[in-house]
Short mmCIF file of C-alpha atoms in Angstrom, two decimals:
data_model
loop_
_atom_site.label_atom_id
_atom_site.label_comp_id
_atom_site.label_asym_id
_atom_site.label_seq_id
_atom_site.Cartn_x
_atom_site.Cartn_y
_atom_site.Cartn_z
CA UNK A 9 -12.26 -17.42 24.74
CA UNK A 10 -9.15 -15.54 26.70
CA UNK A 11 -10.04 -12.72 28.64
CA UNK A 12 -7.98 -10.85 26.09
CA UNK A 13 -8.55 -11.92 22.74
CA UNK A 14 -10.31 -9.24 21.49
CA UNK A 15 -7.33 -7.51 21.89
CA UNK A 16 -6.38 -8.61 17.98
CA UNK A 17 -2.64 -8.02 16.78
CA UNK A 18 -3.66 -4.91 14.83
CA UNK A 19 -5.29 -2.97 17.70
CA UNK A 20 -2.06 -3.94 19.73
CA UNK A 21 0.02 -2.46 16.73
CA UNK A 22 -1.98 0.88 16.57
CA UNK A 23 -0.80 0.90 20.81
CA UNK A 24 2.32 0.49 20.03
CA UNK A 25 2.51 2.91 17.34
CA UNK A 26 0.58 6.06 18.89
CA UNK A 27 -2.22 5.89 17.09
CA UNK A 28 -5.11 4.85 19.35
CA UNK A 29 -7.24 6.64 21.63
CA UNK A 30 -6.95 7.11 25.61
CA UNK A 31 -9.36 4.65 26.72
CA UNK A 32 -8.51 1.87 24.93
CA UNK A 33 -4.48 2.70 25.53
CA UNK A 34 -5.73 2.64 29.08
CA UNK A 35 -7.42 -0.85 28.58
CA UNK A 36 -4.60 -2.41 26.94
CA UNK A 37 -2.16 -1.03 29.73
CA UNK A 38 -4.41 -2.94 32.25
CA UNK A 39 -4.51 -5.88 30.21
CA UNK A 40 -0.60 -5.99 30.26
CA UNK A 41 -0.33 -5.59 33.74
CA UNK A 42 -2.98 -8.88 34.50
CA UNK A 43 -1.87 -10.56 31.13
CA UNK A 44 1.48 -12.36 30.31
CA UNK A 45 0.11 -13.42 26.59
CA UNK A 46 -0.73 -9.69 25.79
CA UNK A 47 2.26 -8.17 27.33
CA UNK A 48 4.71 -10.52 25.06
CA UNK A 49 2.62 -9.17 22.03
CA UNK A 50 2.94 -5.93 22.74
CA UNK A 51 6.97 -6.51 23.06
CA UNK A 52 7.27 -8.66 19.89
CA UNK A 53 5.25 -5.72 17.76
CA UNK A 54 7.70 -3.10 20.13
CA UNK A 55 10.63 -5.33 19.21
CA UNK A 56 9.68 -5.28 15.13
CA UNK A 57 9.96 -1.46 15.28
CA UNK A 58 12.93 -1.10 17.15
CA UNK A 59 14.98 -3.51 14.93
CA UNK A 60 13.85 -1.54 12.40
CA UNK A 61 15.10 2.09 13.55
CA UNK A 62 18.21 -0.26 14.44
CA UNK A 63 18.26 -1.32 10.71
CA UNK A 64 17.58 1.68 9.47
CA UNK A 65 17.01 4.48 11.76
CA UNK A 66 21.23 5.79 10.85
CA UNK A 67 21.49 5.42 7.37
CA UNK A 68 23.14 8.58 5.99
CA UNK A 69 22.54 9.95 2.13
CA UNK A 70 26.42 9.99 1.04
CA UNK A 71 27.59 13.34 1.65
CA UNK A 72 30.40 14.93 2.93
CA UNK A 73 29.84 14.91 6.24
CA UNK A 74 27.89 11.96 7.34
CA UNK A 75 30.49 9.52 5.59
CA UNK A 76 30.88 7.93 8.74
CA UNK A 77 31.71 4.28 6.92
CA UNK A 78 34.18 2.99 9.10
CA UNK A 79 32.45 3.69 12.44
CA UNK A 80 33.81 0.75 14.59
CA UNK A 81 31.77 -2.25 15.37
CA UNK A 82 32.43 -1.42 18.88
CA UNK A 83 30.46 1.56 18.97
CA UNK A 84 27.80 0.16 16.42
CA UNK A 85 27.38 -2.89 18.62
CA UNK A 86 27.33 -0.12 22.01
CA UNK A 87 24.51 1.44 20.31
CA UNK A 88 22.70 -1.16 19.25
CA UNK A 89 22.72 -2.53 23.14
CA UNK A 90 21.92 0.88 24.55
CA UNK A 91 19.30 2.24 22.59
CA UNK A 92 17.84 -0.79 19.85
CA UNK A 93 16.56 2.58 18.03
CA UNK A 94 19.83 4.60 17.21
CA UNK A 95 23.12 4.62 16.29
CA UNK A 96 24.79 1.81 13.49
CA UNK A 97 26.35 3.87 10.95
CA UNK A 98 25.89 2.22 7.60
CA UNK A 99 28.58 1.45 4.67
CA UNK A 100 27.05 3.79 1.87
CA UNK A 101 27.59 4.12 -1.57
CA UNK A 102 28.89 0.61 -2.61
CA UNK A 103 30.97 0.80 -5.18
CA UNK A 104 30.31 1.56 -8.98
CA UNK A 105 30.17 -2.27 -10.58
CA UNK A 106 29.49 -3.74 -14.00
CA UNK A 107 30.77 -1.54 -16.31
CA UNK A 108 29.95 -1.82 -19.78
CA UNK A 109 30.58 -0.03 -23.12
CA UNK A 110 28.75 -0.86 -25.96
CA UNK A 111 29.61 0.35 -29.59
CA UNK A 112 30.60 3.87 -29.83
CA UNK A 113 27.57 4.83 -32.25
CA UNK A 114 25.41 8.20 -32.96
CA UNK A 115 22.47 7.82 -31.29
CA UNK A 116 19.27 9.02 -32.03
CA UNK A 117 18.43 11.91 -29.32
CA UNK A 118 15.05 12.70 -28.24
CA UNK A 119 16.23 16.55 -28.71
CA UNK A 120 13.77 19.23 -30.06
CA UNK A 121 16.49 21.79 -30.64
CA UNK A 122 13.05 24.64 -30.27
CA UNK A 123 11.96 23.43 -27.51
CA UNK A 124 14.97 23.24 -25.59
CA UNK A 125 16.85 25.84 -23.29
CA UNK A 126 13.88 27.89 -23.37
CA UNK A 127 14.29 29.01 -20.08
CA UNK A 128 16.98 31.37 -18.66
CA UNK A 129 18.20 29.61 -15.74
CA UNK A 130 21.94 27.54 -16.26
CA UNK A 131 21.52 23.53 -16.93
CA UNK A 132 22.46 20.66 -15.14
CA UNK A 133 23.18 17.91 -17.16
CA UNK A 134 23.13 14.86 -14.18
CA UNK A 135 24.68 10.83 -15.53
CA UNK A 136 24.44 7.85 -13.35
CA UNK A 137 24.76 5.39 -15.92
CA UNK A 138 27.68 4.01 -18.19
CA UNK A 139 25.79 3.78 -20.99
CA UNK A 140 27.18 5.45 -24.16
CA UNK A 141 23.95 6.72 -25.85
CA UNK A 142 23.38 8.29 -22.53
CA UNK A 143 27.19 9.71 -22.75
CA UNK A 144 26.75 10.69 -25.89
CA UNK A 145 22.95 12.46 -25.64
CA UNK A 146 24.18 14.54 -22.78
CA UNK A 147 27.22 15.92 -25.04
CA UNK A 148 24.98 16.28 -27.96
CA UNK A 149 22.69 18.36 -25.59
CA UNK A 150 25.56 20.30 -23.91
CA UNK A 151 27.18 21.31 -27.13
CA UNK A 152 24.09 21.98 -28.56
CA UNK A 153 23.48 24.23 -25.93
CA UNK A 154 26.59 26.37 -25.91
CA UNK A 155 26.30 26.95 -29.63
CA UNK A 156 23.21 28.62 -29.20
CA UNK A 157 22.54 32.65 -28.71
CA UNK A 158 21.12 31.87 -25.49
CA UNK A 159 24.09 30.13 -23.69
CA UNK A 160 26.28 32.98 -23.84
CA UNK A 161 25.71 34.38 -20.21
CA UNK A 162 24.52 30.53 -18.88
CA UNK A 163 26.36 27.63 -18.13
CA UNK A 164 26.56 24.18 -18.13
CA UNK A 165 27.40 21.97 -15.88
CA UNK A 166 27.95 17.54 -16.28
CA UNK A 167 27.74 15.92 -13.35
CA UNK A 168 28.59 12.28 -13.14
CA UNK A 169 28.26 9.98 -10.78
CA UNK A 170 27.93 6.29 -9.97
CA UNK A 171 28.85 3.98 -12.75
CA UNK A 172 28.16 7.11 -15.15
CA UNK A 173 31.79 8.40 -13.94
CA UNK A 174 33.00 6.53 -16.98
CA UNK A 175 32.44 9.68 -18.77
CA UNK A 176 34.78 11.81 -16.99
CA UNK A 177 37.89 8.62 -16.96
CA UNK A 178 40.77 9.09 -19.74
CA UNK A 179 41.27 6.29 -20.85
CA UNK A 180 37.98 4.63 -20.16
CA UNK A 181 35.29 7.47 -21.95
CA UNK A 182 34.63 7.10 -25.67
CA UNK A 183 34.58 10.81 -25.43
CA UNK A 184 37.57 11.46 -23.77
CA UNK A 185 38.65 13.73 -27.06
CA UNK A 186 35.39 15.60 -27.29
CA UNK A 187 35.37 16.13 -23.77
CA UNK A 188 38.92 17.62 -23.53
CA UNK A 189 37.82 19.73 -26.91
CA UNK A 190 34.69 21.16 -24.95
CA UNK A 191 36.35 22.06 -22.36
CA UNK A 192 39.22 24.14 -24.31
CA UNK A 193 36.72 25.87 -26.45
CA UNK A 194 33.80 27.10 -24.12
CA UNK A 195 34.50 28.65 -20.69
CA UNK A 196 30.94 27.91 -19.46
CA UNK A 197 30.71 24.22 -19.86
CA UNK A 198 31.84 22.42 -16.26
CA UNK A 199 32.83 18.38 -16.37
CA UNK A 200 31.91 17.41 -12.63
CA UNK A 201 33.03 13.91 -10.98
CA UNK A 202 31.08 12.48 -8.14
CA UNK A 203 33.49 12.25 -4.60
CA UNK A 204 31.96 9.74 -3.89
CA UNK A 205 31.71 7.30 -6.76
CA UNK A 206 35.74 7.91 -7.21
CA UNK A 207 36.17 7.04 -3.73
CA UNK A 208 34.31 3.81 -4.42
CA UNK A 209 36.51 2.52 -7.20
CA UNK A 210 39.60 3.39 -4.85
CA UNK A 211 38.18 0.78 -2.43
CA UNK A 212 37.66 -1.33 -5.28
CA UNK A 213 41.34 -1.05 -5.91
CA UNK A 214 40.58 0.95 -9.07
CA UNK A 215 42.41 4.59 -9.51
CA UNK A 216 40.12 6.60 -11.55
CA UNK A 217 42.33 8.90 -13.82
CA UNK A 218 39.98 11.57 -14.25
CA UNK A 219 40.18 13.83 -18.24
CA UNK A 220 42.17 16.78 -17.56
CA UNK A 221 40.53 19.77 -16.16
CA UNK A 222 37.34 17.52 -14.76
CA UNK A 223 36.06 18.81 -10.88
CA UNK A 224 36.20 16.54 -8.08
CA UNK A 225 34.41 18.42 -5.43
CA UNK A 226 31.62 16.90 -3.24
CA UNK A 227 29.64 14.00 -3.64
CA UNK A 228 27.08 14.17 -7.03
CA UNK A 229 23.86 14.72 -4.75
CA UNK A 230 25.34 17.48 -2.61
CA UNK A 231 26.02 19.00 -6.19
CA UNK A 232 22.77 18.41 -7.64
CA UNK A 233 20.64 19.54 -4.72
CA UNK A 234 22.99 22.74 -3.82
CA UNK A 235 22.86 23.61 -7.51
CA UNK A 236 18.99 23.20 -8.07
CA UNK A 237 18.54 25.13 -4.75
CA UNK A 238 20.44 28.21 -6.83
CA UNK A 239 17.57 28.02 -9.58
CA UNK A 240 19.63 25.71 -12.02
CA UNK A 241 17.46 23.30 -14.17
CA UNK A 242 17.99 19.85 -13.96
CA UNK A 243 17.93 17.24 -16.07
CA UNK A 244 18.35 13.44 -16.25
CA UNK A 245 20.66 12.82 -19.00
CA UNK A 246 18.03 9.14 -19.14
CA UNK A 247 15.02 11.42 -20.02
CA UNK A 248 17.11 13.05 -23.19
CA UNK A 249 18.12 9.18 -24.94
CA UNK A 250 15.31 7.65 -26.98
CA UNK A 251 13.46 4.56 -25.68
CA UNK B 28 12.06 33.86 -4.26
CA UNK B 29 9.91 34.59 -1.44
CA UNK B 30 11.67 34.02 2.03
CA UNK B 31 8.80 31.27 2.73
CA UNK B 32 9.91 29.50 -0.62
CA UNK B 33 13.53 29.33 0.38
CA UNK B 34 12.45 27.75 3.68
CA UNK B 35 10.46 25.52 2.42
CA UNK B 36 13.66 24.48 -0.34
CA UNK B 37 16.11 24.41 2.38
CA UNK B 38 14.10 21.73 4.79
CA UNK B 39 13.58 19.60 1.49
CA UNK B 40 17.19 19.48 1.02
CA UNK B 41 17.81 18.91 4.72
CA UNK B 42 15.59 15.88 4.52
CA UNK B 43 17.96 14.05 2.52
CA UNK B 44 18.78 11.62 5.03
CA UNK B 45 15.06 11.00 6.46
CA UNK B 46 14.33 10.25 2.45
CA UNK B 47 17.27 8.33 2.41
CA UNK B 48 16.46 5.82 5.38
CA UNK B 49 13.38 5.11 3.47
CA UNK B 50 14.13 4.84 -0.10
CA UNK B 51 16.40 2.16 1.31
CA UNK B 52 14.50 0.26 3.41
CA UNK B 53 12.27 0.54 0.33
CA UNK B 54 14.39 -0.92 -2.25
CA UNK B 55 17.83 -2.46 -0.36
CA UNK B 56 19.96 -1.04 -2.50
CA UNK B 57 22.30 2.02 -1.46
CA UNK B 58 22.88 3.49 -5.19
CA UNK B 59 19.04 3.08 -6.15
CA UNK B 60 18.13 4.77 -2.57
CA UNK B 61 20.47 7.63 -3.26
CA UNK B 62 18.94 8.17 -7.07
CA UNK B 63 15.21 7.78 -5.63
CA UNK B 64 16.17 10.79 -2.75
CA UNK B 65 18.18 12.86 -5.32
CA UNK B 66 15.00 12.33 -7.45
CA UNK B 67 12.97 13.05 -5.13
CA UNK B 68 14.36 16.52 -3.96
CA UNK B 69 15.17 17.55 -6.81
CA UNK B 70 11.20 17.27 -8.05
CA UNK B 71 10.16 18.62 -4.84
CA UNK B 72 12.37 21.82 -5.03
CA UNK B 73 10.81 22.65 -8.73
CA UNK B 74 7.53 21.80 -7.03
CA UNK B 75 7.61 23.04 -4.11
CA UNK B 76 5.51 26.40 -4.68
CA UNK B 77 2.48 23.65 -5.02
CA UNK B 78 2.79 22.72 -1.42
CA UNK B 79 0.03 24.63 0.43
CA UNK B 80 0.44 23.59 3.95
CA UNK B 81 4.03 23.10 5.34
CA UNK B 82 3.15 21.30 7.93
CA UNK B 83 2.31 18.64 5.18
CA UNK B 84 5.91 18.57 3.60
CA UNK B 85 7.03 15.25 5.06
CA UNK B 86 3.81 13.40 3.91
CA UNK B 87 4.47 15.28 0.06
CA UNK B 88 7.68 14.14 -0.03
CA UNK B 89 7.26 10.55 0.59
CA UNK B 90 4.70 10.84 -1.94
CA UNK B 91 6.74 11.67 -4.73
CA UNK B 92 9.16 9.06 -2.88
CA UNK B 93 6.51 6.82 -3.73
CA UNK B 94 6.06 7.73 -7.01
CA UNK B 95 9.45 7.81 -8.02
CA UNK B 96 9.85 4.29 -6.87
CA UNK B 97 7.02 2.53 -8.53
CA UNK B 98 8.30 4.48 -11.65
CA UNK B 99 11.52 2.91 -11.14
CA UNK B 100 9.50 -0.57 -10.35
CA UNK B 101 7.65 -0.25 -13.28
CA UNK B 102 10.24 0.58 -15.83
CA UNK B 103 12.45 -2.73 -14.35
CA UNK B 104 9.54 -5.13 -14.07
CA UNK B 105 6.60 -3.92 -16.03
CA UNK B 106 4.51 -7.13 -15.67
CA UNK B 107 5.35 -7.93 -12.14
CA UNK B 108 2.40 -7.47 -9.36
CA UNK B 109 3.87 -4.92 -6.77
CA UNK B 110 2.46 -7.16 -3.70
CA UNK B 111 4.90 -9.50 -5.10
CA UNK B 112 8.04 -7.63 -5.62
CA UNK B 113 10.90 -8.62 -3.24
CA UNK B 114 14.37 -6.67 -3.28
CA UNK B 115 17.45 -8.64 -4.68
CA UNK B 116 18.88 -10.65 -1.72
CA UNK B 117 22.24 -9.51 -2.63
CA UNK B 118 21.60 -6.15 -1.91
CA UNK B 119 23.30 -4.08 0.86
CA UNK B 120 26.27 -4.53 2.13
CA UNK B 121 28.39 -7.48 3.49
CA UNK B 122 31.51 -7.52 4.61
CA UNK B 123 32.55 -9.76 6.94
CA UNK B 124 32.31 -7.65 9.94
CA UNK B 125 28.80 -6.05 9.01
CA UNK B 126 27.92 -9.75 8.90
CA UNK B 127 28.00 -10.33 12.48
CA UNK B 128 25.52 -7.64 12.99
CA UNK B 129 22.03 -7.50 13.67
CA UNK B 130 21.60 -4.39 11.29
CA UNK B 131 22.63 -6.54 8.59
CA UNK B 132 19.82 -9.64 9.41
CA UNK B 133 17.34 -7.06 9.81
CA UNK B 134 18.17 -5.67 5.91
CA UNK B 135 18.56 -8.59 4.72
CA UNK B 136 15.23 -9.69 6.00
CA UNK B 137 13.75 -6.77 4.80
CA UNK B 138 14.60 -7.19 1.33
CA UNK B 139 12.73 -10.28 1.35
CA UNK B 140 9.52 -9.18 2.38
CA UNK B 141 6.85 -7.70 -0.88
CA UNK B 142 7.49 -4.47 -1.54
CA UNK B 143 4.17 -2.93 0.02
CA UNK B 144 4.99 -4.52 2.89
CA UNK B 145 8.24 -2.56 3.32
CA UNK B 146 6.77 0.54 2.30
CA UNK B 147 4.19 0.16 5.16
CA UNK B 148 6.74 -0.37 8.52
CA UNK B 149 9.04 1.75 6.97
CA UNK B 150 7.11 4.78 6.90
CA UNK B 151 5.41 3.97 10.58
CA UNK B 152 8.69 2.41 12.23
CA UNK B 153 11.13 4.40 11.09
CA UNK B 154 8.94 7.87 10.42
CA UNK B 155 7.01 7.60 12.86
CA UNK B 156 4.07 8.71 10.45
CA UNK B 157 0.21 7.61 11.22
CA UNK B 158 -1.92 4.95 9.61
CA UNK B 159 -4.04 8.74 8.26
CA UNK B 160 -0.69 9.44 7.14
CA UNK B 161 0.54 6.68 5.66
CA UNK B 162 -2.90 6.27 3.80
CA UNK B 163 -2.59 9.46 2.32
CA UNK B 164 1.31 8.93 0.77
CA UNK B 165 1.10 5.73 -0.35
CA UNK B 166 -2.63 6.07 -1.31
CA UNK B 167 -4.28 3.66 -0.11
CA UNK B 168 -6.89 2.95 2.64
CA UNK B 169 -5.97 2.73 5.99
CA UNK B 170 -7.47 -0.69 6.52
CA UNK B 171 -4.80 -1.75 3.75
CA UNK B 172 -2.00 -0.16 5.84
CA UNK B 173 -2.72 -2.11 8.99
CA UNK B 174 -2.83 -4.91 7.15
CA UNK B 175 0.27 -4.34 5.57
CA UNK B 176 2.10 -3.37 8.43
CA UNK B 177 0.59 -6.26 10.35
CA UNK B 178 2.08 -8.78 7.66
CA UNK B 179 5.36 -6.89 7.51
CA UNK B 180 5.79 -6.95 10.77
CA UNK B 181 4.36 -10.64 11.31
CA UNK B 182 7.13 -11.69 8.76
CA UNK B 183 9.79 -9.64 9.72
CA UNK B 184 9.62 -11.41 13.19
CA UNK B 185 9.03 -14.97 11.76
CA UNK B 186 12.50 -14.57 9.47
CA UNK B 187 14.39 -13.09 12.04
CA UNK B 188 13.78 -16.01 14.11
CA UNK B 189 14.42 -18.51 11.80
CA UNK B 190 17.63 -16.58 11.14
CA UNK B 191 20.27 -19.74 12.59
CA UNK B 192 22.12 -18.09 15.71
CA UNK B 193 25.72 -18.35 14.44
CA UNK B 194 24.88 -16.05 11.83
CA UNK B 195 24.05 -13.71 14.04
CA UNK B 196 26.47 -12.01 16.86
CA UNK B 197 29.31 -14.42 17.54
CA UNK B 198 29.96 -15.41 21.06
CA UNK B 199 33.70 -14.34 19.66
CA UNK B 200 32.73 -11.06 19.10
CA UNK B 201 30.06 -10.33 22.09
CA UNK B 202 34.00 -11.42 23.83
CA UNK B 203 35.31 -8.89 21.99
CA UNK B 204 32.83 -6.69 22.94
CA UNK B 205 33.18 -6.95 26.59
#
């Protein structure tokens, strides 16, 4: 038996992540000093973490201001020689890809017209998804909303994002006419496209034309989470379509 | 709103990109990882007058994290065993350039390994969070996590180094480089 072995992988591991207690840090700090078999194990756990902070440890959510995709492979590959932990900005948010409409049908909505907008906070109607029971539950829900008593000093907002943009496209929505119609007859319903998502298709070569009077501002998430900070409710336009 | 309440809303939505690092180490797909965080947060801020202890935010968040994944698992493969589950080799990005780079073999490597396994060394490699803590989010014994990790990071090492060399950084771009 080497001096060493009991010295197993996973006690090496808890060394190398922080989690073990002075002495035996102490012991296997000795051991790597007299041992070449336990210092290499020690570097090939070291070298698993740091390839993944490499991997990993830069990834931005898509926002605004951490869009750094075209960071040059000079400084990724700088980084990635420098540190092994940092830098290595990511390509984020892919872009939107198989589209798909099926047949413009009413679908059955898993609505309870009571039991809905019960509270008094404004609703945020959030699609991700071309899917046209899903396009069509979330206008069902926002127009049954703003016909009721309690929507007069609320609003709505649809925010859509991902492949779900297909809402907000003229030309592409099945509801391009309802949408438009919305729009002209409330003044608290708001049609929201995702930055982000449009900026995909561009680099896809595809110019989103966006219905008239639709927001672009920020990417959907900055939306969702700056709007459910205010108090807004949100829902998942997949929780309101029937299974 | 009490001022705590806001302060506690405001570091969940600040922890977008922490989420974010792990929902897509998790799952190796960008989209998916940005639904999971937005998901996530979003739950969190309704929640968050349940958190008791702030100092435990990080470990509650990767909880629901967790949940909101195996949801999402779940829903997609309902019969599949979750040891099992590997993320679509496709996933992440490719472009030529990206190709040459490490951070690219490392992701792609990832992906391959069962998703326990990545939900393990992600949470210890790139959080920096404690076998305890780890347990706790991902509820499990700790004895489980080591193991985990220990295979994740056992594999991780084994594909990288099969990885052929060419594929890798190109002697024309280390030129480059220099």
């Amino acid at each position: 038996m080497k001096e060493n072995e009991y010295l197993d992988d996973q006690v090496l591991a808890a060394f190398v992540d922080g989690v073990i207690d002075t002495e035996i840090t102490e012991t296997i700090i000795n051991a790597m000093d007299r041992d070449m078999d336990v210092r290499e194990r020690v570097y090939k756990l070291r070298r698993s973490k740091d390839l993944m902070k490499l991997a990993f440890g830069s990834a931005c959510a898509p926002s605004n201001t951490s869009s750094n995709k075209k960071t040059s492979l000079w400084k990724r590959f700088s980084l990635s020689i420098a540190a092994s932990l940092t830098a290595i900005s990511i390509v984020l948010c892919t872009g939107a890809s198989g589209y798909y409409f099926g047949q413009h049908k009413q679908y059955a909505l898993n609505i309870n017209p009571s039991s809905i907008y019960q509270n008094s906070s404004h609703i945020l109607l959030h699609i991700s998804e071309s899917d046209t029971k899903q396009f069509a539950a979330a206008l069902s829900y926002a127009e049954n909303f703003l016909n009721t008593q309690e929507a007069k000093d609320r609003k709505i907002a649809v925010v859509a994002n991902s492949t779900g943009l297909d809402i907000l496209r003229a030309g592409v929505s099945p509801f391009e006419k309802q949408i438009r119609n919305m729009i002209k007859k409330y003044d608290n319903v708001f049609f929201i496209a995702c930055a982000n998502s449009i900026r995909n298709l561009r680099e896809k070569g595809i110019e989103p034309v966006l219905i008239d009077n639709v927001r672009v501002e920020k990417p959907a998430m900055d939306h969702i989470i700056s709007y459910v900070q205010k108090g807004w409710t949100y829902k998942k336009v997949q929780s309101l379509v029937k299974i | 709103m009490t001022k705590n309440t806001t302060t506690i809303k405001n570091k969940i939505a600040s922890s977008r990109d922490r989420l974010y690092r792990v929902a897509l180490a998790w799952c190796g797909d960008q989209m998916l990882a940005e639904d999971l965080v937005q998901e996530t947060i979003v739950t969190s801020i309704a929640k968050s007058d349940q958190l008791r202890n702030e100092e435990q935010l990080f470990a509650w968040l990767y909880t629901i994290l967790n949940n909101n994944w195996y949801r999402h698992l779940k829903k997609k493969k309902p019969h599949d065993d979750l040891d099992e589950l590997i993320a679509s080799e496709e996933s992440g990005p490719c472009s030529v350039c990206q190709e040459l780079l490490i951070v690219e073999q490392v992701r792609r490597v990832i992906a391959t390994l069962p998703a326990v396994e990545r939900q393990a060394i992600s949470l210890v490699d790139l959080e920096d969070f404690s076998y305890c803590e780890v347990a706790k989010v991902l509820d499990i014994p700790i004895g489980t996590v080591m193991s985990r990790l220990h295979r994740a990071r056992k594999n991780m090492l084994a594909k990288m180094d099969s990885l052929p060399r060419e594929s890798s950084l190109s002697a024309d771009y280390i030129h480059r480089v220099k």
